[in-house]
Short mmCIF file of C-alpha atoms in Angstrom, two decimals:
data_model
loop_
_atom_site.label_atom_id
_atom_site.label_comp_id
_atom_site.label_asym_id
_atom_site.label_seq_id
_atom_site.Cartn_x
_atom_site.Cartn_y
_atom_site.Cartn_z
CA UNK A 7 11.15 -32.79 -3.96
CA UNK A 8 7.68 -34.24 -4.41
CA UNK A 9 4.28 -32.55 -4.55
CA UNK A 10 1.16 -34.67 -4.18
CA UNK A 11 -2.60 -34.33 -4.29
CA UNK A 12 -4.89 -36.72 -2.41
CA UNK A 13 -8.51 -37.46 -3.22
CA UNK A 14 -10.89 -35.07 -1.46
CA UNK A 15 -12.67 -36.72 1.47
CA UNK A 16 -15.59 -34.29 1.82
CA UNK A 17 -18.78 -35.88 0.53
CA UNK A 18 -19.88 -34.44 -2.82
CA UNK A 19 -16.57 -32.67 -3.52
CA UNK A 20 -15.62 -33.41 -7.13
CA UNK A 21 -12.72 -30.99 -7.62
CA UNK A 22 -9.06 -31.90 -7.57
CA UNK A 23 -6.10 -29.63 -6.78
CA UNK A 24 -3.82 -30.96 -9.53
CA UNK A 25 -4.69 -31.55 -13.18
CA UNK A 26 -2.50 -33.23 -15.79
CA UNK A 27 -1.83 -29.83 -17.35
CA UNK A 28 -0.80 -28.20 -14.06
CA UNK A 29 1.40 -31.20 -13.28
CA UNK A 30 3.40 -30.55 -16.45
CA UNK A 31 4.00 -26.96 -15.28
CA UNK A 32 4.97 -28.16 -11.77
CA UNK A 33 7.50 -30.59 -13.25
CA UNK A 34 9.16 -27.64 -14.99
CA UNK A 35 9.64 -26.11 -11.52
CA UNK A 36 11.63 -29.18 -10.55
CA UNK A 37 8.97 -31.17 -8.68
CA UNK A 38 8.04 -34.83 -8.97
CA UNK A 39 4.25 -35.07 -8.95
CA UNK A 40 2.10 -37.64 -7.11
CA UNK A 41 -1.65 -38.20 -7.26
CA UNK A 42 -3.88 -40.56 -5.31
CA UNK A 43 -5.65 -43.05 -7.54
CA UNK A 44 -9.12 -41.80 -8.49
CA UNK A 45 -8.52 -38.27 -7.18
CA UNK A 46 -9.43 -36.66 -10.49
CA UNK A 47 -12.04 -39.08 -11.77
CA UNK A 48 -15.04 -36.99 -10.61
CA UNK A 49 -13.58 -34.02 -12.51
CA UNK A 50 -13.05 -36.23 -15.60
CA UNK A 51 -9.28 -36.57 -15.21
CA UNK A 52 -8.41 -40.26 -15.41
CA UNK A 53 -5.42 -41.93 -13.76
CA UNK A 54 -4.09 -42.68 -17.24
CA UNK A 55 -4.20 -38.98 -18.14
CA UNK A 56 -2.00 -38.28 -15.13
CA UNK A 57 0.41 -41.07 -16.06
CA UNK A 58 0.65 -39.65 -19.58
CA UNK A 59 1.64 -36.29 -18.00
CA UNK A 60 4.43 -37.96 -16.01
CA UNK A 61 2.57 -38.10 -12.67
CA UNK A 62 3.05 -41.05 -10.33
CA UNK A 63 -0.29 -42.55 -9.28
CA UNK A 64 -0.20 -43.93 -5.72
CA UNK A 65 -2.68 -46.36 -4.23
CA UNK A 66 -4.00 -44.47 -1.20
CA UNK A 67 -3.82 -41.26 0.80
CA UNK A 68 -1.52 -42.63 3.49
CA UNK A 69 1.16 -43.51 0.92
CA UNK A 70 0.84 -40.08 -0.70
CA UNK A 71 1.11 -38.14 2.58
CA UNK A 72 4.13 -40.25 3.53
CA UNK A 73 5.99 -39.56 0.27
CA UNK A 74 5.05 -35.95 -0.57
CA UNK A 75 7.02 -32.96 0.67
CA UNK A 76 4.20 -30.62 -0.45
CA UNK A 77 0.52 -31.60 -0.34
CA UNK A 78 -1.97 -29.58 -2.39
CA UNK A 79 -5.65 -29.93 -1.51
CA UNK A 80 -8.92 -28.06 -1.95
CA UNK A 81 -10.95 -28.67 1.20
CA UNK A 82 -9.34 -28.17 4.64
CA UNK A 83 -7.61 -31.37 5.78
CA UNK A 84 -9.47 -33.43 8.34
CA UNK A 85 -7.97 -34.69 11.58
CA UNK A 86 -7.07 -38.04 9.97
CA UNK A 87 -5.23 -36.30 7.15
CA UNK A 88 -3.35 -34.02 9.54
CA UNK A 89 -2.16 -37.09 11.45
CA UNK A 90 -0.81 -38.54 8.19
CA UNK A 91 1.44 -35.49 7.73
CA UNK A 92 4.96 -35.12 9.04
CA UNK A 93 7.04 -32.25 10.41
CA UNK A 94 8.35 -29.84 7.79
CA UNK A 95 5.71 -30.86 5.25
CA UNK A 96 4.01 -28.00 3.38
CA UNK A 97 0.22 -28.13 3.04
CA UNK A 98 -1.52 -25.84 0.53
CA UNK A 99 -5.30 -25.76 0.78
CA UNK A 100 -8.38 -23.74 1.54
CA UNK A 101 -8.20 -23.49 5.34
CA UNK A 102 -10.53 -20.68 6.50
CA UNK A 103 -8.26 -20.05 9.51
CA UNK A 104 -10.59 -17.52 11.09
CA UNK A 105 -13.20 -20.23 11.62
CA UNK A 106 -10.92 -23.26 12.10
CA UNK A 107 -8.85 -22.54 15.22
CA UNK A 108 -8.79 -26.25 16.15
CA UNK A 109 -7.35 -27.10 12.73
CA UNK A 110 -4.61 -24.49 13.19
CA UNK A 111 -3.70 -26.02 16.53
CA UNK A 112 -3.54 -29.48 14.98
CA UNK A 113 -1.33 -28.26 12.12
CA UNK A 114 0.96 -26.48 14.57
CA UNK A 115 1.24 -29.51 16.85
CA UNK A 116 2.10 -31.72 13.88
CA UNK A 117 4.78 -29.29 12.70
CA UNK A 118 3.18 -28.67 9.33
CA UNK A 119 3.71 -25.47 7.36
CA UNK A 120 0.24 -24.54 6.10
CA UNK A 121 -0.61 -22.02 3.40
CA UNK A 122 -4.26 -21.00 3.11
CA UNK A 123 -5.21 -20.25 -0.49
CA UNK A 124 -8.22 -18.30 0.81
CA UNK A 125 -5.86 -15.92 2.64
CA UNK A 126 -3.88 -14.78 -0.41
CA UNK A 127 -3.85 -10.94 -0.20
CA UNK A 128 -6.01 -9.21 -2.77
CA UNK A 129 -3.22 -7.20 -4.36
CA UNK A 130 -2.40 -6.89 -8.04
CA UNK A 131 0.61 -9.19 -7.96
CA UNK A 132 -1.42 -11.97 -6.33
CA UNK A 133 -4.37 -11.98 -8.72
CA UNK A 134 -3.00 -15.10 -10.44
CA UNK A 135 -3.30 -16.97 -7.09
CA UNK A 136 -6.70 -15.58 -6.07
CA UNK A 137 -8.65 -18.80 -5.55
CA UNK A 138 -11.63 -16.98 -4.06
CA UNK A 139 -12.09 -14.99 -7.27
CA UNK A 140 -11.63 -18.08 -9.44
CA UNK A 141 -14.25 -20.05 -7.54
CA UNK A 142 -16.61 -17.06 -7.20
CA UNK A 143 -16.51 -16.57 -10.96
CA UNK A 144 -17.66 -20.15 -11.48
CA UNK A 145 -20.27 -19.90 -8.68
CA UNK A 146 -21.82 -16.76 -10.19
CA UNK A 147 -22.13 -18.34 -13.61
CA UNK A 148 -23.46 -21.60 -12.21
CA UNK A 149 -26.03 -19.73 -10.10
CA UNK A 150 -27.66 -18.39 -13.26
CA UNK A 151 -27.66 -21.86 -14.82
CA UNK A 152 -29.32 -23.32 -11.72
CA UNK A 153 -31.84 -20.47 -11.71
CA UNK A 154 -32.65 -21.06 -15.37
CA UNK A 155 -33.11 -24.78 -14.75
CA UNK A 156 -35.55 -24.14 -11.90
CA UNK A 157 -37.28 -21.13 -13.49
CA UNK A 158 -38.74 -23.23 -16.29
CA UNK A 159 -39.32 -20.33 -18.65
CA UNK A 160 -37.38 -18.31 -21.22
CA UNK A 161 -34.85 -15.79 -19.97
CA UNK A 162 -35.03 -13.83 -23.22
CA UNK A 163 -38.20 -12.34 -24.67
CA UNK A 164 -39.87 -14.25 -27.49
CA UNK A 165 -42.17 -13.15 -30.33
CA UNK A 166 -43.98 -16.12 -31.80
CA UNK A 167 -47.12 -16.78 -33.80
CA UNK A 168 -48.74 -17.76 -30.50
CA UNK A 169 -47.97 -14.45 -28.86
CA UNK A 170 -45.30 -12.38 -27.17
CA UNK A 171 -43.37 -13.69 -24.17
CA UNK A 172 -41.73 -11.11 -21.90
CA UNK A 173 -38.11 -11.58 -20.82
CA UNK A 174 -37.26 -12.63 -17.28
CA UNK A 175 -36.22 -9.99 -14.77
CA UNK A 176 -33.13 -10.84 -12.75
CA UNK A 177 -31.84 -9.00 -9.68
CA UNK A 178 -28.24 -9.64 -8.62
CA UNK A 179 -27.43 -8.47 -5.08
CA UNK A 180 -23.71 -7.84 -4.73
CA UNK A 181 -21.40 -6.95 -7.60
CA UNK A 182 -18.21 -8.69 -6.60
CA UNK A 183 -16.62 -11.37 -8.75
CA UNK A 184 -19.57 -13.76 -8.35
CA UNK A 185 -22.10 -10.99 -8.92
CA UNK A 186 -20.42 -9.74 -12.09
CA UNK A 187 -20.22 -13.30 -13.42
CA UNK A 188 -23.93 -13.74 -12.71
CA UNK A 189 -24.73 -10.44 -14.41
CA UNK A 190 -22.77 -11.46 -17.50
CA UNK A 191 -24.52 -14.82 -17.72
CA UNK A 192 -28.02 -13.37 -17.16
CA UNK A 193 -27.53 -10.61 -19.73
CA UNK A 194 -26.15 -13.07 -22.29
CA UNK A 195 -29.28 -15.18 -21.85
CA UNK A 196 -31.43 -12.15 -22.68
CA UNK A 197 -32.87 -11.31 -19.26
CA UNK A 198 -33.56 -7.78 -18.07
CA UNK A 199 -30.90 -7.59 -15.38
CA UNK A 200 -30.71 -5.32 -12.36
CA UNK A 201 -27.85 -5.24 -9.88
CA UNK A 202 -27.29 -3.68 -6.49
CA UNK A 203 -24.15 -3.13 -4.47
CA UNK A 204 -23.37 -1.00 -1.44
CA UNK A 205 -20.41 0.44 -3.39
CA UNK A 206 -21.86 2.93 -5.89
CA UNK A 207 -18.49 3.10 -7.64
CA UNK A 208 -19.18 -0.30 -9.25
CA UNK A 209 -22.19 1.13 -11.12
CA UNK A 210 -20.05 1.76 -14.19
CA UNK A 211 -18.90 -1.87 -14.28
CA UNK A 212 -22.49 -3.09 -13.97
CA UNK A 213 -23.82 -0.82 -16.69
CA UNK A 214 -20.94 -1.68 -19.02
CA UNK A 215 -22.12 -5.30 -18.87
CA UNK A 216 -25.64 -4.38 -19.95
CA UNK A 217 -27.36 -4.39 -16.56
CA UNK A 218 -29.08 -1.55 -14.72
CA UNK A 219 -27.62 -0.40 -11.42
CA UNK A 220 -30.15 0.04 -8.60
CA UNK A 221 -29.34 3.35 -6.93
CA UNK A 222 -30.33 4.31 -3.42
CA UNK A 223 -30.93 7.95 -2.60
CA UNK A 224 -28.78 7.77 0.50
CA UNK A 225 -25.66 9.72 1.42
CA UNK A 226 -22.95 7.33 2.60
CA UNK A 227 -20.87 8.77 5.43
CA UNK A 228 -18.38 5.89 5.52
CA UNK A 229 -16.05 4.13 3.12
CA UNK A 230 -18.05 1.60 1.12
CA UNK A 231 -15.03 -0.62 0.39
CA UNK A 232 -13.20 -2.36 3.19
CA UNK A 233 -9.59 -3.47 3.10
CA UNK A 234 -9.11 -6.57 0.94
CA UNK A 235 -11.48 -5.59 -1.84
CA UNK A 236 -14.74 -6.47 -0.05
CA UNK A 237 -17.66 -4.23 0.77
CA UNK A 238 -17.65 -2.73 4.25
CA UNK A 239 -20.55 -3.43 6.64
CA UNK A 240 -23.33 -0.88 6.14
CA UNK A 241 -24.89 1.40 8.72
CA UNK A 242 -28.33 0.50 10.15
CA UNK A 243 -29.87 3.48 8.31
CA UNK A 244 -28.42 2.33 5.00
CA UNK A 245 -29.58 -1.25 5.64
CA UNK A 246 -33.15 -0.03 6.29
CA UNK A 247 -33.13 1.96 3.05
CA UNK A 248 -31.70 -1.03 1.22
CA UNK A 249 -34.39 -3.42 2.49
CA UNK A 250 -37.10 -0.93 1.58
CA UNK A 251 -35.76 -0.86 -1.98
CA UNK A 252 -35.72 -4.66 -2.16
CA UNK A 253 -39.32 -4.80 -0.94
CA UNK A 254 -40.21 -2.45 -3.78
CA UNK A 255 -38.49 -4.69 -6.34
CA UNK A 256 -39.61 -8.08 -4.97
CA UNK A 257 -43.05 -8.30 -6.68
CA UNK A 258 -41.55 -7.42 -10.06
CA UNK A 259 -38.45 -9.63 -10.31
CA UNK A 260 -38.49 -13.28 -11.37
CA UNK A 261 -35.02 -14.34 -10.22
CA UNK A 262 -32.89 -13.09 -7.32
CA UNK A 263 -29.23 -14.05 -6.99
CA UNK A 264 -27.61 -13.00 -3.72
CA UNK A 265 -23.81 -12.95 -3.42
CA UNK A 266 -23.18 -10.70 -0.39
CA UNK A 267 -20.57 -12.36 1.77
CA UNK A 268 -17.31 -11.35 3.45
CA UNK A 269 -15.00 -14.26 4.41
CA UNK A 270 -14.95 -14.86 8.14
CA UNK A 271 -18.27 -13.14 8.83
CA UNK A 272 -21.88 -14.36 8.91
CA UNK A 273 -23.82 -13.59 5.76
CA UNK A 274 -26.04 -10.49 6.10
CA UNK A 275 -29.79 -11.06 5.77
CA UNK A 276 -30.86 -9.08 2.70
CA UNK A 277 -33.93 -10.95 1.42
CA UNK A 278 -36.47 -11.36 4.21
CA UNK A 279 -39.48 -13.64 4.55
CA UNK A 280 -41.96 -10.92 3.55
CA UNK A 281 -39.97 -10.25 0.37
CA UNK A 282 -40.18 -13.94 -0.55
CA UNK A 283 -43.93 -13.87 0.10
CA UNK A 284 -44.28 -10.85 -2.20
CA UNK A 285 -42.64 -12.63 -5.14
CA UNK A 286 -44.61 -14.25 -7.95
CA UNK A 287 -45.19 -18.03 -8.01
CA UNK A 288 -42.44 -19.71 -10.03
CA UNK A 289 -39.82 -17.17 -9.02
CA UNK A 290 -36.35 -18.39 -8.03
CA UNK A 291 -33.85 -17.27 -5.39
CA UNK A 292 -30.27 -18.53 -5.61
CA UNK A 293 -28.35 -17.84 -2.39
CA UNK A 294 -24.59 -17.99 -2.92
CA UNK A 295 -24.00 -17.14 0.75
CA UNK A 296 -25.83 -20.23 2.02
CA UNK A 297 -22.66 -21.73 3.53
CA UNK A 298 -22.45 -18.82 6.00
CA UNK A 299 -26.16 -18.69 6.87
CA UNK A 300 -27.51 -17.21 3.67
CA UNK A 301 -28.60 -13.77 2.46
CA UNK A 302 -32.20 -15.02 2.28
CA UNK A 303 -33.99 -15.51 5.57
CA UNK A 304 -35.55 -18.81 4.42
CA UNK A 305 -32.45 -20.40 2.87
CA UNK A 306 -31.69 -23.98 3.93
CA UNK A 307 -27.99 -24.76 3.31
CA UNK A 308 -27.32 -27.58 0.80
CA UNK A 309 -31.00 -27.80 -0.12
CA UNK A 310 -33.42 -26.46 -2.71
CA UNK A 311 -36.82 -25.77 -1.18
CA UNK A 312 -40.12 -24.37 -2.42
CA UNK A 313 -42.21 -22.01 -0.29
CA UNK A 314 -45.96 -22.06 0.14
CA UNK A 315 -46.38 -19.34 -2.50
CA UNK A 316 -44.35 -21.28 -5.09
CA UNK A 317 -40.95 -19.56 -4.79
CA UNK A 318 -37.92 -21.85 -5.13
CA UNK A 319 -34.94 -21.08 -2.88
CA UNK A 320 -31.66 -22.75 -3.85
CA UNK A 321 -29.12 -22.95 -1.03
CA UNK A 322 -26.45 -25.19 -2.54
CA UNK A 323 -22.96 -24.69 -1.14
CA UNK A 324 -21.07 -26.58 -3.85
CA UNK A 325 -21.57 -24.47 -6.98
CA UNK A 326 -17.90 -24.66 -8.10
CA UNK A 327 -17.92 -28.43 -7.55
CA UNK A 328 -20.91 -28.69 -9.91
CA UNK A 329 -18.53 -27.56 -12.65
CA UNK A 330 -15.67 -29.72 -11.41
CA UNK A 331 -13.55 -29.84 -14.56
CA UNK A 332 -13.47 -26.08 -15.02
CA UNK A 333 -13.11 -25.41 -11.30
CA UNK A 334 -10.24 -27.89 -10.95
CA UNK A 335 -8.45 -26.33 -13.90
CA UNK A 336 -8.65 -22.84 -12.39
CA UNK A 337 -7.81 -23.96 -8.84
CA UNK A 338 -4.81 -26.01 -9.96
CA UNK A 339 -3.57 -23.03 -11.97
CA UNK A 340 -3.79 -20.86 -8.83
CA UNK A 341 -1.81 -23.49 -6.90
CA UNK A 342 0.78 -23.72 -9.67
CA UNK A 343 1.30 -19.94 -9.51
CA UNK A 344 1.70 -20.20 -5.73
CA UNK A 345 4.32 -22.91 -6.21
CA UNK A 346 6.04 -20.69 -8.77
CA UNK A 347 6.46 -18.01 -6.08
CA UNK A 348 7.50 -20.61 -3.50
CA UNK A 349 10.21 -21.93 -5.82
CA UNK A 350 12.25 -18.87 -6.87
CA UNK A 351 15.24 -21.00 -8.02
CA UNK A 352 13.00 -23.38 -10.04
CA UNK A 353 14.89 -26.27 -8.41
CA UNK A 354 11.98 -28.12 -6.83
CA UNK A 355 12.71 -26.78 -3.34
CA UNK A 356 9.91 -24.66 -1.75
CA UNK A 357 11.03 -21.56 0.17
CA UNK A 358 8.45 -20.01 2.52
CA UNK A 359 9.71 -16.45 2.45
CA UNK A 360 7.98 -14.57 5.25
CA UNK A 361 9.21 -11.25 3.83
CA UNK A 362 7.05 -11.74 0.75
CA UNK A 363 3.62 -10.10 1.17
CA UNK A 364 1.76 -12.84 -0.68
CA UNK A 365 3.45 -15.82 0.96
CA UNK A 366 3.32 -14.22 4.42
CA UNK A 367 -0.36 -13.44 4.02
CA UNK A 368 -1.20 -17.02 3.07
CA UNK A 369 0.98 -18.73 5.70
CA UNK A 370 -1.03 -19.65 8.80
CA UNK A 371 1.38 -22.08 10.54
CA UNK A 372 5.15 -22.45 10.26
CA UNK A 373 7.84 -24.11 12.38
CA UNK A 374 5.39 -25.05 15.10
CA UNK A 375 3.97 -21.53 15.39
CA UNK A 376 0.56 -20.17 14.36
CA UNK A 377 1.25 -17.15 12.15
CA UNK A 378 -2.39 -16.18 11.63
CA UNK A 379 -3.56 -13.43 11.38
CA UNK A 380 -0.96 -11.89 9.07
CA UNK A 381 0.10 -8.22 9.21
CA UNK A 382 -1.48 -5.87 6.65
CA UNK A 383 0.19 -6.08 3.22
CA UNK A 384 2.66 -3.34 2.38
CA UNK A 385 0.82 -2.56 -0.86
CA UNK A 386 -2.72 -1.31 -1.29
CA UNK A 387 -5.63 -3.66 -1.85
CA UNK A 388 -6.96 -4.00 -5.37
CA UNK A 389 -10.35 -2.49 -4.78
CA UNK A 390 -9.25 0.36 -2.55
CA UNK A 391 -8.41 3.00 -5.12
CA UNK A 392 -11.99 3.75 -6.17
CA UNK A 393 -14.04 6.86 -5.38
CA UNK A 394 -15.36 6.77 -1.85
CA UNK A 395 -18.33 9.03 -2.02
CA UNK A 396 -21.66 7.82 -3.28
CA UNK A 397 -22.66 9.47 -6.52
CA UNK A 398 -26.40 9.92 -6.24
CA UNK A 399 -27.84 12.64 -8.49
CA UNK A 400 -31.17 14.19 -7.51
CA UNK A 401 -33.73 15.36 -10.06
CA UNK A 402 -32.87 19.03 -9.35
CA UNK A 403 -29.13 18.40 -9.79
CA UNK A 404 -29.77 16.52 -13.03
CA UNK A 405 -31.93 19.35 -14.38
CA UNK A 406 -29.28 21.93 -13.46
CA UNK A 407 -26.55 19.87 -15.11
CA UNK A 408 -28.59 19.39 -18.31
CA UNK A 409 -29.39 23.13 -18.45
CA UNK A 410 -25.70 23.99 -18.05
CA UNK A 411 -24.80 21.55 -20.83
CA UNK A 412 -27.53 23.07 -23.04
CA UNK A 413 -26.17 26.60 -22.47
CA UNK A 414 -22.62 25.46 -23.21
CA UNK A 415 -23.76 23.79 -26.44
CA UNK A 416 -25.68 26.94 -27.40
CA UNK A 417 -22.60 29.11 -26.90
CA UNK A 418 -20.51 26.77 -29.04
CA UNK A 419 -23.08 26.87 -31.84
CA UNK A 420 -23.28 30.69 -31.66
CA UNK A 421 -19.53 31.06 -32.06
CA UNK A 422 -19.53 28.55 -34.89
CA UNK A 423 -22.24 30.53 -36.71
CA UNK A 424 -20.32 33.79 -36.23
CA UNK A 425 -17.15 32.17 -37.55
CA UNK A 426 -19.05 30.72 -40.50
CA UNK A 427 -20.61 34.10 -41.34
CA UNK A 428 -17.19 35.79 -41.27
CA UNK A 429 -15.70 33.14 -43.56
CA UNK A 430 -18.67 33.46 -45.94
CA UNK A 431 -18.29 37.26 -46.12
CA UNK A 432 -14.58 36.94 -46.82
CA UNK A 433 -15.21 34.43 -49.61
CA UNK A 434 -18.09 36.54 -51.01
CA UNK A 435 -15.88 39.61 -51.27
CA UNK A 436 -13.70 37.91 -53.90
CA UNK A 437 -15.84 35.08 -55.36
CA UNK A 438 -18.23 35.46 -58.36
CA UNK A 439 -22.01 35.50 -57.66
CA UNK A 440 -22.59 32.07 -59.25
CA UNK A 441 -20.10 30.41 -56.89
CA UNK A 442 -21.69 32.04 -53.86
CA UNK A 443 -25.14 30.80 -54.85
CA UNK A 444 -23.97 27.20 -55.09
CA UNK A 445 -21.86 27.55 -51.95
CA UNK A 446 -24.85 28.76 -49.92
CA UNK A 447 -26.97 25.83 -51.19
CA UNK A 448 -24.22 23.42 -50.17
CA UNK A 449 -23.74 24.99 -46.72
CA UNK A 450 -27.46 25.01 -45.96
CA UNK A 451 -27.81 21.42 -47.17
CA UNK A 452 -25.03 20.28 -44.88
CA UNK A 453 -26.61 22.17 -41.97
CA UNK A 454 -30.03 20.60 -42.57
CA UNK A 455 -28.47 17.15 -42.93
CA UNK A 456 -26.60 17.62 -39.66
CA UNK A 457 -29.79 18.65 -37.85
CA UNK A 458 -31.72 15.67 -39.25
CA UNK A 459 -29.31 13.09 -37.85
CA UNK A 460 -28.42 14.95 -34.62
CA UNK A 461 -29.80 13.67 -31.27
CA UNK A 462 -31.36 10.61 -32.87
CA UNK A 463 -31.66 7.60 -30.54
CA UNK A 464 -28.70 5.27 -30.96
CA UNK A 465 -30.93 2.30 -31.66
CA UNK A 466 -32.38 4.15 -34.70
CA UNK A 467 -29.11 5.59 -35.84
CA UNK A 468 -27.01 3.08 -37.74
CA UNK A 469 -24.08 4.40 -39.83
CA UNK A 470 -25.99 3.57 -43.03
CA UNK A 471 -29.04 5.57 -41.94
CA UNK A 472 -26.87 8.50 -40.93
CA UNK A 473 -25.36 8.72 -44.40
CA UNK A 474 -28.62 8.21 -46.31
CA UNK A 475 -30.48 10.75 -44.17
CA UNK A 476 -27.77 13.34 -44.67
CA UNK A 477 -27.84 12.81 -48.42
CA UNK A 478 -31.65 12.91 -48.46
CA UNK A 479 -31.58 16.20 -46.57
CA UNK A 480 -29.24 17.74 -49.15
CA UNK A 481 -31.57 16.50 -51.92
CA UNK A 482 -34.60 18.07 -50.20
CA UNK A 483 -32.96 21.46 -49.80
CA UNK A 484 -31.67 21.45 -53.39
CA UNK A 485 -35.10 20.46 -54.65
CA UNK A 486 -36.82 23.18 -52.61
CA UNK A 487 -34.62 25.80 -54.25
CA UNK A 488 -35.42 24.42 -57.69
CA UNK A 489 -39.16 23.70 -57.31
CA UNK A 490 -40.02 27.27 -58.34
CA UNK A 491 -37.94 27.10 -61.50
CA UNK A 492 -39.38 28.57 -64.68
CA UNK A 493 -38.75 25.24 -66.38
CA UNK A 494 -41.69 22.83 -66.02
CA UNK A 495 -39.43 19.74 -66.18
CA UNK A 496 -37.10 21.08 -63.51
CA UNK A 497 -40.04 21.93 -61.24
CA UNK A 498 -41.64 18.47 -61.63
CA UNK A 499 -38.34 16.69 -60.98
CA UNK A 500 -37.76 18.86 -57.92
CA UNK A 501 -41.22 17.99 -56.55
CA UNK A 502 -40.58 14.26 -57.02
CA UNK A 503 -37.19 14.65 -55.33
CA UNK A 504 -38.82 16.26 -52.30
CA UNK A 505 -41.40 13.47 -52.10
CA UNK A 506 -38.92 10.59 -52.40
CA UNK A 507 -36.38 12.07 -49.99
CA UNK A 508 -39.11 12.73 -47.41
CA UNK A 509 -40.31 9.13 -47.65
CA UNK A 510 -36.73 7.93 -47.21
CA UNK A 511 -36.16 9.99 -44.06
CA UNK A 512 -39.46 9.78 -42.22
CA UNK A 513 -40.46 6.34 -43.48
CA UNK A 514 -37.07 4.90 -42.55
CA UNK A 515 -37.33 6.11 -38.99
CA UNK A 516 -40.94 4.97 -38.70
CA UNK A 517 -40.27 1.44 -39.96
CA UNK A 518 -37.17 1.07 -37.79
CA UNK A 519 -39.01 2.25 -34.70
CA UNK A 520 -41.85 -0.20 -35.31
CA UNK A 521 -39.38 -3.05 -35.77
CA UNK A 522 -37.61 -2.20 -32.52
CA UNK A 523 -40.95 -1.97 -30.70
CA UNK A 524 -41.56 -5.65 -31.53
CA UNK A 525 -38.46 -6.61 -29.50
CA UNK A 526 -38.77 -3.98 -26.79
CA UNK A 527 -38.40 -5.40 -23.29
CA UNK A 528 -41.32 -4.57 -21.05
#
């Protein structure tokens, strides 16, 4: 059977649902591949590249729809494209069935079997087909690039002969796939990055990427993660607390990237007009939810505007298309994995198995019947198995925890000292006095060295410094025991040893701290 990809008709759409590389994989599944002439040119895939991969290039969309048994697209098919289809044909595309009831009726009337790539269940087995995650990853990265282009200043801090330039401060609202991609890009560019999400369980992911999680002192009484891996709608009390926190942060941040959006629902308003007015001139807001109304109150979809106080608001809705080559590669790979599941015999014959959770979840029309919405998947959603209770530690709780840890550490040290004293007494009962003298010097030196390097800030505590400080501490203790020697030479050498070891320890820390202060983010 044949699988074809037409050129996208939506203005400005540069992606293509089949690449030469994915076509090679589809041919191994038993399919003959078709492509409309010029379909991949905007994504830098020439017709010749498709021919070299064994793909048949057809002249126009009508010929492709007439020949193909399976049609793979990106944007939902328009009415003209639906009319080109024929009964029994399989259409794989982004469909947004919750918002396109008229399209579903048209597909049903035409007898098309339609699979919505945006409806693939968010379960572990379906991650390889998760188009929403693939495109969100690109959108999050591209949002930071757009912000950098419009910000006009360094993201990272700079120390030059002309002075010190502070790093940019970036706030990412929403830590889903797009948010995490934005965090990674902002941190890699050297910005001080903050991130907020209504799910406190993602704090560990945010902090592991080098950003700071913005906590709210608010006790959640509901599950913060809804079915399907998205955040659940927040209570009015939580929303008020959240907006108050954003108003506090607005004057200090340079760039805001908002990603809060649940498919099928209007985007929540998280960045209000007064927050925009509180921001510094030259600041940038990138609204990734612009297509559904926007998280920023002043966002204009598909436009970049500048407010009266000099804040730029970017409301583009085509971020993945702005990286068409990469986006097409990822999307076509998702489609190829879907076709792999649809072709269990690898014989080029698609089988829409409605008993399969993934295929059933994506199928919205079949055999002249609308099958949307699908039943809940039999397996648990990916993001469901996280802690449900917000972990917000008050100052009193933190102090109590630190005191308990201090007491526990003190008890451990006491038992270690008792054990060490017992071992020393046992050795002293049989060892000669000379051995005990040297053994005590060694034990005390090790103890002092341990105390010198213990609880040192990680930024000042490289492995090399740890070793040299421990050795210097042993030298100091040995020299202190010998400085009162009756021999003048021994006493002088001991005094010099104390001096040099002290310089090595204290001077090393002082110089390192001053060097780090030059690059400290403020």
